Amino acid sequence: MNKFKILIACLVLGSFGCAKEESENAITTQESESATTSSTLALDEGVTLKNLPFKFGAAVNVNHMKSRPEYRDLIIKEYSSLTAENAMKIGALHPAQDTYNFTDADYLVNFAIANGKRVHGHTLIWDSSLPAWIKNFQGDYPAWKKMFELHITTVVKHFKGRVASWDVINEAFDDSGNIQNTIWRQHLGPNYIDMAFIFAHRADPAAKLFINDYGHENGNSRREGIIAYVKALRAKKVPIDGIGMQFHTRYNRGTSSWTKAINETAATGLLVHISELDIAVNPEGVKGYVPTAERITQQAEAYKTIFKLYNAIPKAQQWGITTWNLTDNDSHLKSRPDYPLPFDANYQRKPAYQGILDGVK
Ligand code: G3I
């Protein structure tokens, strides 16, 4: 059995009890026999994903940053861009109409700046994670517009010059590519999207502004609806700079789906950010699921394919790839159970890590 396969098996079973030294033997012999070859670069501690040809980011949890040294160390070592998993959402930043709370968000931004990381803001306007005062807001159109503009302006100005880009709008579209009837649309009409970009740009003209959504790789109508809407915004000179594709995808979604999503979105000429990547190995949600070595290899192939496709789009449009969370242990899919990320629960590199390196080779 090829030594690297032993390593895969050990990495898979690492947190399920495969003898550590066995993998160490596999690693050392591997290294002593032939210097680290490109297909085992992941074994080389000197290698890091923050040196990829484009920004490599993660959505981070501020509590974990404060309480888990290994979590913080992994961020410093492997990532060149950070997104707040929750600390910059409306509910967190604006818990009451006259109250803003920037504590956790500022902690993240200051940490990022101190460690040379870019910050991508997530998210100014979304119809989820809303504080009660907005859900119960009583007012006419001018009152809603004033509240809407004040939130965007206050937040963007607070982070001006420290946050490089924003998901101005998150998850506004439905599966048929139409604008959902969110609380913002109900009170401000479909133009709430145009207004959000105009207010954000006015507050920080240097920040790159994105429309972010999921499912670009899952079906044509959603993707085509988003692209058509973005082209219409551009035609109206609305200051939009990029499209964020979340890519909460699965190991077997398939190359053609990922290819269409990445190439058709890049064909708009706008910046492209794969903003919330994770690749599920248990998309069906089988209870008690433990990934097989074969499934983990398929996941590595999927990471390789997506990074390869992304690396082929024009450099000037590459805003980067951000994974949603860092390790399988802090993934929002952990309880499914799932193991969707390049690092396992022990902060160890999985074959997916090698897949990423092979993808940009
Ligand atoms: O902070 C409160 C805490 O005070 C309270 O005790 C606790 C119990 O209710 O809730 C905590 O808030 C939770 C928050 O995460 C912070 O942990 C919210 O209930 C929970 O809904 C929220 O879940 C986040 C979810 O977005 C909704 O905002 C997930 O962590 C986050 O991974 C997920 O991320 C989304 C992206 O923003 C958009 N795309 C999909 C992605 C995954 O769902």
Coordinates of C-alpha atoms and ligand atoms in Angstrom, one line a residue:
M1 CA 0.0 0.0 0.0
N2 CA 1.5 3.3 -1.2
K3 CA 2.9 5.1 1.9
F4 CA 0.9 8.3 1.1
K5 CA -2.3 6.1 1.1
I6 CA -1.3 5.0 4.6
L7 CA -0.9 8.7 5.5
I8 CA -4.4 9.4 4.0
A9 CA -5.8 6.5 6.0
C10 CA -4.1 7.8 9.1
L11 CA -5.2 11.4 8.5
V12 CA -8.8 10.1 8.0
L13 CA -8.7 7.9 11.0
G14 CA -6.3 10.4 12.9
S15 CA -9.1 11.5 15.2
F16 CA -10.5 7.9 15.2
G17 CA -7.4 6.2 16.7
C18 CA -4.9 5.3 13.9
A19 CA -1.4 4.8 15.6
K20 CA 0.4 8.2 15.3
E21 CA 3.9 6.8 14.9
E22 CA 2.7 4.7 11.9
S23 CA 1.9 7.9 10.0
E24 CA 5.2 9.4 11.3
N25 CA 7.1 6.4 9.9
A26 CA 5.2 6.9 6.7
I27 CA 6.1 10.6 6.6
T28 CA 9.8 10.2 7.6
T29 CA 10.5 7.3 5.2
Q30 CA 8.7 9.2 2.5
E31 CA 10.9 12.2 3.1
S32 CA 14.1 10.3 3.5
E33 CA 13.5 8.3 0.3
S34 CA 12.7 11.2 -2.0
A35 CA 12.9 14.9 -1.0
T36 CA 9.4 16.3 -0.7
T37 CA 7.8 15.9 -4.2
S38 CA 5.0 18.2 -5.4
S39 CA 2.5 15.5 -4.5
T40 CA 3.6 15.6 -0.9
L41 CA 4.3 19.2 -0.4
A42 CA 1.6 19.2 2.2
L43 CA 4.0 17.3 4.4
D44 CA 6.4 20.2 4.3
E45 CA 5.8 22.4 7.3
G46 CA 7.5 25.2 5.4
V47 CA 4.7 25.3 2.9
T48 CA 1.7 27.5 3.7
L49 CA -1.5 28.4 1.9
K50 CA -1.1 32.1 2.6
N51 CA 1.5 32.0 -0.3
L52 CA -1.1 30.9 -2.9
P53 CA -1.2 33.0 -6.1
F54 CA -4.4 34.6 -4.7
K55 CA -5.8 35.5 -1.2
F56 CA -6.7 32.4 0.9
G57 CA -9.1 33.2 3.6
A58 CA -11.3 31.8 6.3
A59 CA -14.4 32.8 8.2
V60 CA -13.3 33.1 11.8
N61 CA -15.0 32.9 15.2
V62 CA -13.8 35.7 17.5
N63 CA -14.4 33.6 20.7
H64 CA -12.2 30.8 19.3
M65 CA -9.5 33.4 18.4
K66 CA -9.5 34.6 22.0
S67 CA -9.6 31.2 23.6
R68 CA -7.8 28.7 21.4
P69 CA -4.1 29.3 20.8
E70 CA -3.9 26.6 18.1
Y71 CA -6.8 28.3 16.3
R72 CA -5.0 31.6 16.4
D73 CA -1.7 30.0 15.3
L74 CA -3.3 28.3 12.3
I75 CA -4.8 31.6 11.2
I76 CA -1.4 33.3 11.4
K77 CA 0.4 30.5 9.5
E78 CA -2.0 29.6 6.7
Y79 CA -4.4 32.5 5.8
S80 CA -4.0 35.9 4.1
S81 CA -7.6 37.0 4.4
L82 CA -10.1 36.9 7.2
T83 CA -13.9 37.1 7.2
A84 CA -16.0 37.4 10.4
E85 CA -18.2 34.4 10.7
N86 CA -20.8 36.4 12.8
A87 CA -19.2 39.5 14.4
M88 CA -20.0 41.9 11.6
K89 CA -23.6 40.9 11.0
I90 CA -26.4 43.4 11.8
G91 CA -27.5 41.6 15.0
A92 CA -23.9 41.6 16.4
L93 CA -22.9 45.2 15.4
H94 CA -26.2 47.0 15.9
P95 CA -28.1 45.2 18.7
A96 CA -30.4 48.2 19.5
Q97 CA -31.5 51.2 17.4
D98 CA -29.2 53.6 19.2
T99 CA -26.5 51.1 20.1
Y100 CA -23.6 49.8 18.1
N101 CA -21.2 47.1 19.4
F102 CA -17.9 47.0 17.5
T103 CA -15.9 45.1 20.3
D104 CA -15.6 41.7 18.7
A105 CA -15.3 43.0 15.1
D106 CA -12.6 45.5 16.1
Y107 CA -10.7 42.6 17.9
L108 CA -10.8 40.6 14.6
V109 CA -9.7 43.6 12.5
N110 CA -6.9 44.7 14.8
F111 CA -5.7 41.1 14.9
A112 CA -5.8 40.9 11.1
I113 CA -3.9 44.2 10.7
A114 CA -1.3 43.2 13.3
N115 CA -0.7 39.9 11.4
G116 CA -0.8 41.3 7.8
K117 CA -4.1 39.8 6.9
R118 CA -6.8 41.4 4.6
V119 CA -10.3 41.7 6.1
H120 CA -13.4 41.0 4.0
G121 CA -16.6 42.4 5.7
H122 CA -19.6 40.0 6.0
T123 CA -22.3 41.3 5.7
L124 CA -24.0 44.7 5.7
I125 CA -27.6 43.7 4.5
W126 CA -29.1 40.3 5.0
D127 CA -32.5 39.2 6.1
S128 CA -31.2 36.7 8.7
S129 CA -29.4 37.3 12.1
L130 CA -31.5 40.5 12.4
P131 CA -32.0 42.1 15.8
A132 CA -35.5 42.3 17.2
W133 CA -35.6 46.1 16.9
I134 CA -35.4 45.8 13.1
K135 CA -37.9 42.9 12.8
N136 CA -40.3 45.1 14.8
F137 CA -39.4 48.4 13.3
Q138 CA -42.5 50.6 12.8
G139 CA -42.1 53.3 10.2
D140 CA -43.0 54.5 6.7
Y141 CA -40.7 54.3 3.6
P142 CA -38.6 57.4 4.6
A143 CA -38.1 56.0 8.1
W144 CA -37.0 52.6 6.8
K145 CA -34.7 54.2 4.2
K146 CA -33.1 56.5 6.9
M147 CA -32.5 53.5 9.3
F148 CA -31.1 51.4 6.4
E149 CA -28.8 54.2 5.2
L150 CA -27.6 55.0 8.8
H151 CA -26.7 51.3 9.5
I152 CA -24.6 51.0 6.3
T153 CA -23.0 54.4 6.6
T154 CA -22.1 54.0 10.3
V155 CA -20.6 50.5 9.9
V156 CA -18.7 51.2 6.7
K157 CA -17.3 54.5 8.0
H158 CA -16.2 52.7 11.3
F159 CA -14.1 50.3 9.3
K160 CA -13.0 52.7 6.6
G161 CA -9.4 51.9 5.5
R162 CA -9.3 48.8 7.6
V163 CA -11.8 46.5 5.8
A164 CA -10.9 46.0 2.1
S165 CA -14.2 44.7 0.9
W166 CA -17.8 44.1 1.8
D167 CA -20.6 41.6 1.2
V168 CA -23.0 44.5 0.8
I169 CA -25.9 42.2 0.1
N170 CA -26.1 38.6 1.2
E171 CA -28.5 35.9 -0.1
A172 CA -31.0 38.2 -1.9
F173 CA -31.9 35.7 -4.6
D174 CA -34.1 32.6 -4.8
D175 CA -33.5 29.4 -6.8
S176 CA -35.2 30.8 -9.9
G177 CA -32.8 33.8 -9.9
N178 CA -35.4 36.3 -8.7
I179 CA -35.1 38.8 -5.8
Q180 CA -36.5 37.2 -2.6
N181 CA -39.3 39.1 -0.8
T182 CA -37.0 39.9 2.2
I183 CA -37.9 42.4 5.0
W184 CA -35.8 44.9 3.1
R185 CA -37.7 44.5 -0.2
Q186 CA -41.0 44.6 1.6
H187 CA -40.2 48.1 3.1
L188 CA -37.9 49.6 0.5
G189 CA -38.8 47.8 -2.8
P190 CA -36.3 45.9 -5.0
N191 CA -34.2 49.1 -5.3
Y192 CA -32.9 48.4 -1.8
I193 CA -30.0 46.6 -3.4
D194 CA -29.0 49.6 -5.6
M195 CA -29.3 51.9 -2.6
A196 CA -27.2 49.6 -0.4
F197 CA -24.3 49.8 -2.9
I198 CA -24.6 53.5 -3.3
F199 CA -24.6 54.2 0.5
A200 CA -21.7 51.8 1.0
H201 CA -19.6 53.3 -1.8
R202 CA -20.3 56.8 -0.5
A203 CA -19.1 55.8 3.0
D204 CA -15.9 54.2 1.7
P205 CA -15.2 54.8 -2.0
A206 CA -12.0 52.6 -1.8
A207 CA -13.8 49.4 -0.5
K208 CA -14.6 46.7 -3.0
L209 CA -18.3 46.0 -2.9
F210 CA -19.7 42.5 -3.5
I211 CA -23.1 40.8 -3.9
N212 CA -22.8 37.4 -2.2
D213 CA -25.0 34.4 -2.5
Y214 CA -25.0 30.6 -2.5
G215 CA -25.9 28.0 -5.1
H216 CA -24.2 29.4 -8.2
E217 CA -22.9 25.8 -8.8
N218 CA -26.2 24.1 -8.0
G219 CA -28.3 25.3 -10.9
N220 CA -28.5 27.6 -13.9
S221 CA -31.5 29.8 -13.1
R222 CA -30.1 31.1 -9.8
R223 CA -26.7 31.9 -11.3
E224 CA -28.1 33.4 -14.5
G225 CA -30.5 35.5 -12.5
I226 CA -27.7 36.9 -10.3
I227 CA -25.5 37.6 -13.3
A228 CA -28.3 39.3 -15.2
Y229 CA -29.1 41.4 -12.2
V230 CA -25.5 42.4 -11.7
K231 CA -25.1 43.4 -15.3
A232 CA -28.2 45.6 -15.0
L233 CA -26.7 47.2 -11.9
R234 CA -23.5 48.0 -13.8
A235 CA -25.5 49.4 -16.7
K236 CA -27.2 51.8 -14.2
K237 CA -23.7 52.7 -12.9
V238 CA -24.4 51.3 -9.5
P239 CA -20.9 50.9 -7.8
I240 CA -20.7 47.1 -7.6
D241 CA -17.2 45.6 -7.9
G242 CA -17.6 41.9 -7.5
I243 CA -19.6 38.7 -7.1
G244 CA -19.3 36.4 -4.1
M245 CA -20.0 32.8 -4.6
Q246 CA -20.4 31.0 -1.3
F247 CA -19.7 27.5 -2.7
H248 CA -21.0 25.4 0.2
T249 CA -20.6 22.5 -2.1
R250 CA -20.2 18.7 -1.9
Y251 CA -17.5 16.2 -2.9
N252 CA -19.6 14.9 -5.8
R253 CA -21.2 18.1 -7.2
G254 CA -19.1 17.6 -10.3
T255 CA -16.6 19.5 -12.4
S256 CA -19.1 20.8 -14.9
S257 CA -21.2 22.5 -12.3
W258 CA -18.1 24.1 -10.7
T259 CA -16.7 25.0 -14.1
K260 CA -20.0 26.7 -15.2
A261 CA -20.3 28.7 -12.0
I262 CA -16.7 30.0 -12.0
N263 CA -16.3 30.7 -15.7
E264 CA -19.8 32.3 -16.3
T265 CA -19.3 34.5 -13.2
A266 CA -15.8 35.4 -14.3
A267 CA -17.2 36.3 -17.8
T268 CA -18.9 39.3 -16.2
G269 CA -15.4 40.9 -15.9
L270 CA -16.1 41.6 -12.2
L271 CA -14.0 40.5 -9.2
V272 CA -14.8 36.9 -8.2
H273 CA -14.6 35.7 -4.6
I274 CA -15.3 32.1 -3.6
S275 CA -16.5 33.4 -0.2
E276 CA -17.6 30.5 2.0
L277 CA -16.1 27.3 0.5
D278 CA -16.6 24.0 2.3
I279 CA -16.8 20.6 0.6
A280 CA -19.2 18.2 2.3
V281 CA -18.3 14.5 2.5
N282 CA -21.6 13.6 4.2
P283 CA -24.1 15.8 2.2
E284 CA -26.9 13.4 2.9
G285 CA -26.4 13.9 6.7
V286 CA -26.0 10.2 7.5
K287 CA -26.0 10.0 11.3
G288 CA -22.7 8.8 12.9
Y289 CA -21.0 9.1 9.5
V290 CA -17.3 8.4 9.4
P291 CA -15.5 9.3 6.1
T292 CA -13.7 6.5 4.3
A293 CA -10.2 7.0 2.9
E294 CA -11.8 6.9 -0.6
R295 CA -14.3 9.7 0.3
I296 CA -11.5 11.8 1.8
T297 CA -9.5 11.3 -1.5
Q298 CA -12.6 12.4 -3.5
Q299 CA -12.8 15.5 -1.3
A300 CA -9.1 16.2 -2.0
E301 CA -9.8 15.9 -5.8
A302 CA -12.8 18.3 -5.4
Y303 CA -10.5 20.9 -3.7
K304 CA -8.0 20.4 -6.4
T305 CA -10.6 20.9 -9.2
I306 CA -12.1 24.1 -7.7
F307 CA -8.7 25.7 -7.0
K308 CA -7.5 24.8 -10.5
L309 CA -10.6 26.3 -12.1
Y310 CA -10.4 29.4 -10.0
N311 CA -6.7 29.8 -10.6
A312 CA -7.4 29.9 -14.4
I313 CA -9.6 33.0 -14.3
P314 CA -7.9 36.3 -15.1
K315 CA -5.6 37.3 -12.2
A316 CA -7.1 40.8 -12.0
Q317 CA -10.5 39.3 -11.1
Q318 CA -9.1 36.9 -8.4
W319 CA -10.3 38.3 -5.1
G320 CA -9.5 35.0 -3.5
I321 CA -11.0 31.8 -2.0
T322 CA -12.3 31.9 1.6
T323 CA -13.3 28.7 3.5
W324 CA -16.2 28.9 5.9
N325 CA -14.4 28.2 9.2
L326 CA -10.9 26.7 9.7
T327 CA -11.0 23.1 10.8
D328 CA -13.6 20.2 10.8
N329 CA -13.8 20.9 14.6
D330 CA -15.2 24.4 14.2
S331 CA -17.1 23.9 11.0
H332 CA -20.8 25.1 11.0
L333 CA -21.5 21.6 9.5
K334 CA -19.8 19.7 12.4
S335 CA -23.0 18.5 14.0
R336 CA -24.3 17.0 10.7
P337 CA -21.7 15.3 11.1
D338 CA -19.4 16.5 8.3
Y339 CA -15.7 17.0 7.7
P340 CA -15.7 19.7 5.0
L341 CA -12.4 21.6 5.5
P342 CA -8.6 21.2 4.7
F343 CA -7.7 20.8 8.4
D344 CA -8.9 18.0 10.7
A345 CA -10.2 18.4 14.2
N346 CA -6.5 18.3 15.5
Y347 CA -5.5 21.2 13.2
Q348 CA -3.7 18.7 11.0
R349 CA -3.5 19.1 7.2
K350 CA -5.8 16.7 5.4
P351 CA -5.3 15.4 1.8
A352 CA -7.6 18.3 0.8
Y353 CA -4.6 20.5 1.7
Q354 CA -2.5 18.7 -0.9
G355 CA -5.5 19.0 -3.3
I356 CA -5.3 22.8 -2.9
L357 CA -1.6 22.8 -3.7
D358 CA -2.0 20.5 -6.7
G359 CA -4.9 22.8 -7.9
V360 CA -2.6 25.8 -8.2
K361 CA 0.5 24.0 -9.3
Ligands
G3I1 O1 -24.4 34.9 19.9 C1 -25.6 34.2 20.3 C2 -25.4 33.8 21.7 O2 -25.4 35.0 22.6 C3 -26.6 32.9 22.1 O3 -26.5 32.4 23.4 C4 -26.6 31.7 21.1 C5 -27.8 30.8 21.4 O4 -28.9 31.2 20.7 O5 -26.8 32.2 19.7 C6 -25.6 33.0 19.4 O6 -25.9 33.4 18.1 C7 -25.7 32.4 17.1 C8 -24.5 32.9 16.2 O7 -24.4 31.9 15.1 C9 -23.2 32.9 16.9 O8 -22.8 31.7 17.4 C10 -26.9 32.3 16.3 O9 -27.9 31.7 17.2 C11 -26.7 31.4 15.1 O10 -27.8 31.4 14.3 C12 -25.5 31.9 14.3 O11 -25.3 31.0 13.2 C13 -24.5 31.5 12.2 C14 -25.4 31.6 10.9 O12 -24.6 32.0 9.8 C15 -26.5 32.6 11.1 O13 -26.0 33.9 11.2 C16 -23.4 30.5 11.9 O14 -22.5 30.5 13.0 C17 -22.6 30.9 10.6 O15 -21.7 29.9 10.3 C18 -23.6 31.0 9.5 O16 -22.9 31.5 8.3 C19 -23.7 31.7 7.1 C20 -23.2 32.9 6.4 O17 -23.3 34.0 7.3 C21 -24.0 33.1 5.2 N1 -24.0 31.9 4.3 C22 -24.3 30.7 4.9 C23 -23.4 30.5 6.2 C24 -23.7 29.1 6.9 O18 -25.0 29.0 7.3

